[in-house]
Short mmCIF file of C-alpha atoms in Angstrom, two decimals:
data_model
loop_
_atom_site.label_atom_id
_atom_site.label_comp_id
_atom_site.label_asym_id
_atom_site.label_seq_id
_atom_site.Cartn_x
_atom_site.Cartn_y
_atom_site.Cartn_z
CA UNK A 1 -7.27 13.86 -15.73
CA UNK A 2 -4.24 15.98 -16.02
CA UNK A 3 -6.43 18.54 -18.07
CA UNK A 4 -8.91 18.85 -15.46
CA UNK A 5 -5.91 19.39 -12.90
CA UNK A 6 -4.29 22.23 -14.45
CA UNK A 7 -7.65 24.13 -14.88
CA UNK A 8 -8.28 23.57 -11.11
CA UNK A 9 -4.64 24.60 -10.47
CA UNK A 10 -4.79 27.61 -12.92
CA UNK A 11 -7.71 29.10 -11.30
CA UNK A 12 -6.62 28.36 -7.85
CA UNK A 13 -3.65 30.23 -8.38
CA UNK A 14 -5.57 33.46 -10.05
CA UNK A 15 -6.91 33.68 -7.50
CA UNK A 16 -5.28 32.53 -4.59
CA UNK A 17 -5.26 36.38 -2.70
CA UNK A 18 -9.14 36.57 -2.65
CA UNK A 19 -10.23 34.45 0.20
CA UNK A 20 -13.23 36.42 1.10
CA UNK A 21 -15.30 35.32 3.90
CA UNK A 22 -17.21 32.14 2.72
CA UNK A 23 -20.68 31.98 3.87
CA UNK A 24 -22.38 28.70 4.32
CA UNK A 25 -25.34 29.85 3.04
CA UNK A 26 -23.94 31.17 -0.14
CA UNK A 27 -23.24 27.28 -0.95
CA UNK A 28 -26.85 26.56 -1.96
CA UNK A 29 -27.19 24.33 -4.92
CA UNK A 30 -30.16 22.36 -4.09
CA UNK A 31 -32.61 21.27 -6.30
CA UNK A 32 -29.77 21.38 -9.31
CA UNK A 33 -28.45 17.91 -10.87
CA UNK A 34 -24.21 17.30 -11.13
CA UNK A 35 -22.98 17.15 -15.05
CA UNK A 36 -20.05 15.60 -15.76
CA UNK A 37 -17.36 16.92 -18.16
CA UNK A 38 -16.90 13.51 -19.77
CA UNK A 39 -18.71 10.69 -19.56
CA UNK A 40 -16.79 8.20 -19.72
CA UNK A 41 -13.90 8.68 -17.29
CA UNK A 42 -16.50 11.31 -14.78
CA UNK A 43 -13.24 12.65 -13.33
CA UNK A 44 -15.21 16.16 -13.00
CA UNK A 45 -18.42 16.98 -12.28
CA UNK A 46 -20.19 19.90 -11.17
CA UNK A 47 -23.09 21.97 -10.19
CA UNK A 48 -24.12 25.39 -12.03
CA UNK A 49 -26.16 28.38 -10.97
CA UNK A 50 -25.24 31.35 -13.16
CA UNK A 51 -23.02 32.82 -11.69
CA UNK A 52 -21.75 29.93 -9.05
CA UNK A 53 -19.88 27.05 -9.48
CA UNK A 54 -19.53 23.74 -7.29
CA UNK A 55 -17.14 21.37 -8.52
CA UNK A 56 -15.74 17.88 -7.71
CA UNK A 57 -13.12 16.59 -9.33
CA UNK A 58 -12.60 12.52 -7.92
CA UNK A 59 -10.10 9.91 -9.68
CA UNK A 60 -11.02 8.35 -12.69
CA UNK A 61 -12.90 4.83 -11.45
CA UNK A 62 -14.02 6.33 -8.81
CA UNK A 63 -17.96 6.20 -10.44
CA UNK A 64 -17.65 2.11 -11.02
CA UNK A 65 -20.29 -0.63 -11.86
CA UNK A 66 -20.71 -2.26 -8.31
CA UNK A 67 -23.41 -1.74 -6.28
CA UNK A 68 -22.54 -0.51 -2.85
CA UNK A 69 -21.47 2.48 -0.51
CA UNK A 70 -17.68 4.00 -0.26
CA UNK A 71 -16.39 6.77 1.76
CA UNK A 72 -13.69 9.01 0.28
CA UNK A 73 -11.63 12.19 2.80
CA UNK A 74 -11.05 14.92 1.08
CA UNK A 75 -7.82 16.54 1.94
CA UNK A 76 -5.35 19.69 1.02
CA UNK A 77 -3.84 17.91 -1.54
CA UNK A 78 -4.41 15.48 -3.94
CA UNK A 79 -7.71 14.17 -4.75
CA UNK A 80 -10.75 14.68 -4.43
CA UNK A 81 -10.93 18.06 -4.84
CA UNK A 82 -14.07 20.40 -3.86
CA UNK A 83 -13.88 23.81 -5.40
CA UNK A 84 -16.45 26.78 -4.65
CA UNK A 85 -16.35 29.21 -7.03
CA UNK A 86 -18.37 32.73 -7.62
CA UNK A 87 -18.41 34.43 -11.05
CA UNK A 88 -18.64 38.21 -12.51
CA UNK A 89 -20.95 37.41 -15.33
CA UNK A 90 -23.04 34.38 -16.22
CA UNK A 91 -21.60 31.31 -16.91
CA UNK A 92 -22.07 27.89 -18.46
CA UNK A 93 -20.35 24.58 -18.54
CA UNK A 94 -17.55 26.02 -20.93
CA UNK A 95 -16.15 27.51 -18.12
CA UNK A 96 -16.00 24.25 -16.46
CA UNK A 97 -14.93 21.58 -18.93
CA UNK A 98 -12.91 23.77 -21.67
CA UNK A 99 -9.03 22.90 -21.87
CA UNK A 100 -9.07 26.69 -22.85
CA UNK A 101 -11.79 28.31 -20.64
CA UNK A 102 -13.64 31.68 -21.91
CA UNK A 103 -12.00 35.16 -21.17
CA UNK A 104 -15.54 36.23 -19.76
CA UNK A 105 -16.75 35.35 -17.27
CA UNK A 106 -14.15 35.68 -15.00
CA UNK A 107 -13.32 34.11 -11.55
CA UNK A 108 -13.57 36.50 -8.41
CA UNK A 109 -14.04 34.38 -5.30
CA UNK A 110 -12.63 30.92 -5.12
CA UNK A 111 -13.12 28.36 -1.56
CA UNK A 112 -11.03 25.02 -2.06
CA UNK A 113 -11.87 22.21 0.21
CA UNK A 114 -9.18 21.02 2.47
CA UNK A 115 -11.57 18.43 4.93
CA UNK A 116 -14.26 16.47 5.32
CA UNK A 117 -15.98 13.24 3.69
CA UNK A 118 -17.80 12.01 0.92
CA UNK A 119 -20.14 9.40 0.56
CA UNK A 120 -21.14 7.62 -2.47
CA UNK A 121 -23.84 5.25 -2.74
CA UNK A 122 -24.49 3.48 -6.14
CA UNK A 123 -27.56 1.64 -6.99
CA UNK A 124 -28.35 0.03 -10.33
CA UNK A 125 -30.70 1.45 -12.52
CA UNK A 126 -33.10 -1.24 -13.50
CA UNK A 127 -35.69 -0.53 -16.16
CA UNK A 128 -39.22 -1.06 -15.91
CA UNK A 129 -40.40 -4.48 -16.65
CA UNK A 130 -41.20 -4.55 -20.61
CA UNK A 131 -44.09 -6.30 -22.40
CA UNK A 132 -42.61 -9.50 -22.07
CA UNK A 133 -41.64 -9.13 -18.51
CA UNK A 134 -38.13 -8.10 -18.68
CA UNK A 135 -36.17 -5.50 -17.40
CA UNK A 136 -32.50 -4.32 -18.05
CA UNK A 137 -29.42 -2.43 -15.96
CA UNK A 138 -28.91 0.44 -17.76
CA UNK A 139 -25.89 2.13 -16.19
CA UNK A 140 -25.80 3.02 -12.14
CA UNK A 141 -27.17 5.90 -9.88
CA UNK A 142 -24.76 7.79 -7.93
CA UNK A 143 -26.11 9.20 -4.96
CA UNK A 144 -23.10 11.83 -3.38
CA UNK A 145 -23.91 13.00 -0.04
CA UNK A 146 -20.45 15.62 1.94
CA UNK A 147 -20.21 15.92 5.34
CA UNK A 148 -18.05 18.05 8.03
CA UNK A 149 -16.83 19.78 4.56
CA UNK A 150 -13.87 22.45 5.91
CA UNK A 151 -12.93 25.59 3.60
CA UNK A 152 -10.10 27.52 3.99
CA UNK A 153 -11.24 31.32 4.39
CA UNK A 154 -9.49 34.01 5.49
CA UNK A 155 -8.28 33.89 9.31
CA UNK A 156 -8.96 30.15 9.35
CA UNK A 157 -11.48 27.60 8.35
CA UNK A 158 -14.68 27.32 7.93
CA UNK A 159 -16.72 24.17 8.35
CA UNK A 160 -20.20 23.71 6.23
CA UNK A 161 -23.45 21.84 7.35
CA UNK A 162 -23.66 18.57 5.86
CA UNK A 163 -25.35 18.84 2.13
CA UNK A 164 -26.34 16.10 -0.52
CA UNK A 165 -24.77 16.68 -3.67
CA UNK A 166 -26.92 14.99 -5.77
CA UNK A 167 -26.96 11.90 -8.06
CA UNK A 168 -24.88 11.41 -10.98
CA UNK A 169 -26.36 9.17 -13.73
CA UNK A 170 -23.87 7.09 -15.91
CA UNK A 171 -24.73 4.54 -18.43
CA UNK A 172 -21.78 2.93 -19.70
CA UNK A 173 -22.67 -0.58 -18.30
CA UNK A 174 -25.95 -2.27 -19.90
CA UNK A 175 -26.59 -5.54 -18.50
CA UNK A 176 -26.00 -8.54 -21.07
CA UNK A 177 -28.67 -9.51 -23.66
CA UNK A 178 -29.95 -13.51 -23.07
CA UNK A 179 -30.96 -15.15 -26.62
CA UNK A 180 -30.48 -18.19 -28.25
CA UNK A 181 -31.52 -20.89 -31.44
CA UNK A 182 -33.63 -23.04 -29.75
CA UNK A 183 -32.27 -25.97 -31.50
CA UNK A 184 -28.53 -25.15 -30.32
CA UNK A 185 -29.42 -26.50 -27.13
CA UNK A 186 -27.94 -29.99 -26.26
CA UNK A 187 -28.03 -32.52 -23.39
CA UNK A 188 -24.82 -33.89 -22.15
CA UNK A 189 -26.39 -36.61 -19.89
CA UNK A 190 -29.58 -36.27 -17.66
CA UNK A 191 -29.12 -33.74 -15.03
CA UNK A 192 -26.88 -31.02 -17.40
CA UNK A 193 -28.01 -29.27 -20.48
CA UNK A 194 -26.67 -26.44 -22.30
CA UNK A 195 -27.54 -23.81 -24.89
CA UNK A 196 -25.15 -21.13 -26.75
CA UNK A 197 -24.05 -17.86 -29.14
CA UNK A 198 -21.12 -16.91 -30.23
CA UNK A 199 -20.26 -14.97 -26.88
CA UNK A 200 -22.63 -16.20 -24.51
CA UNK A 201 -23.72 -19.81 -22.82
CA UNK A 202 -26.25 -21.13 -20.56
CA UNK A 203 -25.74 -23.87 -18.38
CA UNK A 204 -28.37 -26.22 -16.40
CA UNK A 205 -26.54 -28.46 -13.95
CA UNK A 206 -28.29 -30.58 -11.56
CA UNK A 207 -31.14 -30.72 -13.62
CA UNK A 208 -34.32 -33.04 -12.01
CA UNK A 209 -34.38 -36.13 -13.57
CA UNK A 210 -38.16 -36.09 -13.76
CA UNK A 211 -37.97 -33.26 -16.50
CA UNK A 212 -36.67 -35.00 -19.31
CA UNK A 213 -38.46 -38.34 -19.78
CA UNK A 214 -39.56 -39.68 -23.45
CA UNK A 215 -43.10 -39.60 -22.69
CA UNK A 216 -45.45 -37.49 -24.45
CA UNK A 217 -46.57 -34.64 -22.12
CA UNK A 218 -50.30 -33.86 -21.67
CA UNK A 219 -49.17 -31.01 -19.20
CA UNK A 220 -45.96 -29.52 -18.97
CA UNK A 221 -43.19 -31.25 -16.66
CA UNK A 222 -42.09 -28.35 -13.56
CA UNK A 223 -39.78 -28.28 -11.44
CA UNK A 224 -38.44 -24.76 -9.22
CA UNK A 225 -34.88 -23.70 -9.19
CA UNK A 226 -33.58 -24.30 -5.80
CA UNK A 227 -29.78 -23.86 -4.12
CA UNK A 228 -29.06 -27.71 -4.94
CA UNK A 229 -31.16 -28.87 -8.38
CA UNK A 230 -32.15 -26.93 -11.48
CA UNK A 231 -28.89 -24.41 -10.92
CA UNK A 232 -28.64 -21.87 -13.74
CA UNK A 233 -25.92 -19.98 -14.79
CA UNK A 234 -25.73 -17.84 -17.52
CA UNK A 235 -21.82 -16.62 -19.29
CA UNK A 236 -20.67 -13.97 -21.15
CA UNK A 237 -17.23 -14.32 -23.12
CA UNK A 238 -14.37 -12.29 -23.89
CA UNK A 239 -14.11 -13.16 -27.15
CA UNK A 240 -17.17 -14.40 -29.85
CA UNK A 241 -16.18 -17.95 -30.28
CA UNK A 242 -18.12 -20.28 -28.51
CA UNK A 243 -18.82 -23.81 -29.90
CA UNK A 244 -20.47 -26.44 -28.90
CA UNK A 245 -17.32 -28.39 -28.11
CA UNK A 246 -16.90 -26.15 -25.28
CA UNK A 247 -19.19 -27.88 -23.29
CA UNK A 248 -19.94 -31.39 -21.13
CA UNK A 249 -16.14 -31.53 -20.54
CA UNK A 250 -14.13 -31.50 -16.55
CA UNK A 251 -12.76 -29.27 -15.92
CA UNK A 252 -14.65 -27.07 -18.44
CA UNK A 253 -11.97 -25.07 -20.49
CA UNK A 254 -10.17 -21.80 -19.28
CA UNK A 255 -10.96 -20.32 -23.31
CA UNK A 256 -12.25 -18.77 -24.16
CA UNK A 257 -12.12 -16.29 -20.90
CA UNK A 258 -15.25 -15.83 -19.04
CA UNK A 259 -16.52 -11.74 -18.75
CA UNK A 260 -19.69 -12.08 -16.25
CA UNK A 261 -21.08 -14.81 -14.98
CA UNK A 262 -24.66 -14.64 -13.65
CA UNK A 263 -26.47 -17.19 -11.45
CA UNK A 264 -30.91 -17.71 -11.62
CA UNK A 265 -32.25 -16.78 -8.34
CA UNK A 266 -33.99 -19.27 -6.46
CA UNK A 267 -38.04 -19.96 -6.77
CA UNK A 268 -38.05 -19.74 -10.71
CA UNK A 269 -39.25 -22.80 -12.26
CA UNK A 270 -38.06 -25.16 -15.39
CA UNK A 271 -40.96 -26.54 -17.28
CA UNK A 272 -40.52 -28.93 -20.12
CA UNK A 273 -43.05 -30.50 -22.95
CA UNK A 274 -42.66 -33.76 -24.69
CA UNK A 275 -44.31 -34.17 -28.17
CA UNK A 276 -43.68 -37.99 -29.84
CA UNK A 277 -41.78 -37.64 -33.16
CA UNK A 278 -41.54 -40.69 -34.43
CA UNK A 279 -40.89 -44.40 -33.30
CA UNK A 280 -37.48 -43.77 -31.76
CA UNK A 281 -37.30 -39.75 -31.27
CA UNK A 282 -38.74 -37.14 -28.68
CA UNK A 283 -38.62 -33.62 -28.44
CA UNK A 284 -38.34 -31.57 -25.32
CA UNK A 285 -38.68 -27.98 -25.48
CA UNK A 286 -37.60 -26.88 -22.31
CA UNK A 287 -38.77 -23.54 -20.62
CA UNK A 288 -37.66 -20.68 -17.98
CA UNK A 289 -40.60 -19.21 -15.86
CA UNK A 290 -39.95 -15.96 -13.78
CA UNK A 291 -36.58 -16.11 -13.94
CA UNK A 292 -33.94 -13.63 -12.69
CA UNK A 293 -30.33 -13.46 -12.87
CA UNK A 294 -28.00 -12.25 -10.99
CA UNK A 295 -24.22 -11.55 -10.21
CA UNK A 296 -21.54 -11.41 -7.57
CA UNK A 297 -22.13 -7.83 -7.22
CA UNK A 298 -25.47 -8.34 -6.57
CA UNK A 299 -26.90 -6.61 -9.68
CA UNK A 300 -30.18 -8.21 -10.83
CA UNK A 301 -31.73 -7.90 -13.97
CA UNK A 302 -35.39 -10.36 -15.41
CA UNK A 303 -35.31 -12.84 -18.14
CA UNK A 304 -38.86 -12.85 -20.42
CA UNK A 305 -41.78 -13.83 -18.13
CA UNK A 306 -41.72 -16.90 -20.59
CA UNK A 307 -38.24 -17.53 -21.85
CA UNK A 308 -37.62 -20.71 -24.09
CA UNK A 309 -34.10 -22.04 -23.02
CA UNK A 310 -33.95 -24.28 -26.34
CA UNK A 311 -35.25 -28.07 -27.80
CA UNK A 312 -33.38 -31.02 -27.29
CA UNK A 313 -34.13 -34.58 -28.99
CA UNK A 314 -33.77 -37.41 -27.06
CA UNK A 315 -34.33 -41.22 -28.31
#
């Protein structure tokens, strides 16, 4: 961030004597997406014609992995920053992100921001349902809209009509992947089961009774997820070392730590078939039907149309 400071800095002062009148119209950058200089912190992004430059440089975080709307002023000092900038020769994002910028092109008009408010809304960017039925979050949308934006001009100020910045695309947040060994999964009495990896768990609690029953199934057993029976919720882990000792234990353990914890919407269902194996022993495979999870920030993301939770064997 301090990089991306001194180069705002650097050219602010170069050219800190030309304040030439600032024309809202100039400040046309419709139709053109925002680039970020890294992306991974997205501390500066900007907008490029060729010989124009729009620039907003935010704190690091500010582009995060909840879904919502934030508002952020924009003031004389500090951040954000909103820099207009006009060019002598055609330019690319070199002159932008470089710690040490080209000698050509240089910088001959230069508008900072010093008011005025910016809105950003971010959505998750669910993929289209695959073959199997389900879909992933792959990263967020980041729709930037500015209004009552203020430049300082020379004799004054200057105030722009509201404009939409565009959306900024990031993709360092996939949503977790769900898959386990069938026969990991394990019963700790009638109304909980469980399944596991290494780094992830699934939990049934409140499980209906009726589901598990050592009678051989002609159809399957179903049963819907509701806010009270057939509650699913689905961990990931800090660290890769989950074993099945973790489980059917109150309280359940504090380790290892809990990442994300997703809960199944309500309306999927739970169906289960019985096959006879022997005198004494039943299987159960148990299945998830139209199942989505999701999280406390709301994101949502589909297991398989047809997702086998696991087996258990019951006597």
């Amino acid at each position: 961030m301090k990089k991306y400071a001194c180069l705002l800095l650097f050219a602010i002062m170069l050219n800190g004597c030309d304040d030439g009148d600032l024309v809202p119209e100039i400040i046309d950058f419709e139709g053109i997406d925002p680039k970020s200089c890294d992306t991974e912190t997205n501390e500066l992004i900007y907008k490029l014609k060729p010989q124009e430059a729009l620039i907003l440089q935010l704190e690091e975080g500010t582009f995060d992995d909840v879904a919502g709307e934030k508002e952020i002023s924009i003031n004389e000092t500090g951040l954000p920053q909103l820099v207009y900038r006009t060019f002598d020769g055609i330019i690319s994002s070199s002159n932008i992100c470089d710690a040490i910028r080209p000698t050509s092109p240089n910088v001959i008009n230069e508008a900072k921001a010093i008011g005025g408010k910016i809105t950003i809304k971010t959505t998750p960017n669910e993929s289209e349902p695959a073959a199997d039925g389900s879909t992933k979050i792959n990263g967020f949308n980041h729709s930037i809209n500015m209004s009552n934006v203020s430049y300082l001009i020379t004799g004054g100020t200057q105030v722009q009509p509201d404009f939409y910045f565009g959306v900024l695309k990031t993709s360092t947040y996939t949503s977790p992947v769900v898959s386990f060994t069938a026969t990991n999964a394990a019963q700790c009495n009638q109304t909980q089961l469980y399944n596991y990896s290494a780094n992830t768990s699934m939990i049934i609690d409140d499980l209906d009774p009726l589901l598990i029953q050592n009678t051989e199934t002609t159809e399957p057993r179903k049963s819907t997820i509701t806010a009270t029976q057939n509650k699913i919720v689905f961990n990931t882990y800090k660290t890769a070392s989950i074993t099945a000792n973790y489980f059917c234990k109150t309280p359940r353990p504090t380790t290892p730590e809990i990442d994300e914890t997703w809960k199944a919407v309500i309306d999927g269902v739970i169906e289960v078939v019985t096959t006879k194996l022997d005198n004494t022993n039943y299987k159960h495979v148990i299945t998830l039907k139209s199942v989505e999870l999701i999280n406390s920030g709301g994101l949502k993301f589909k297991l398989a149309t047809t997702f086998v939770f696991g087996e258990i064997i019951t006597q």
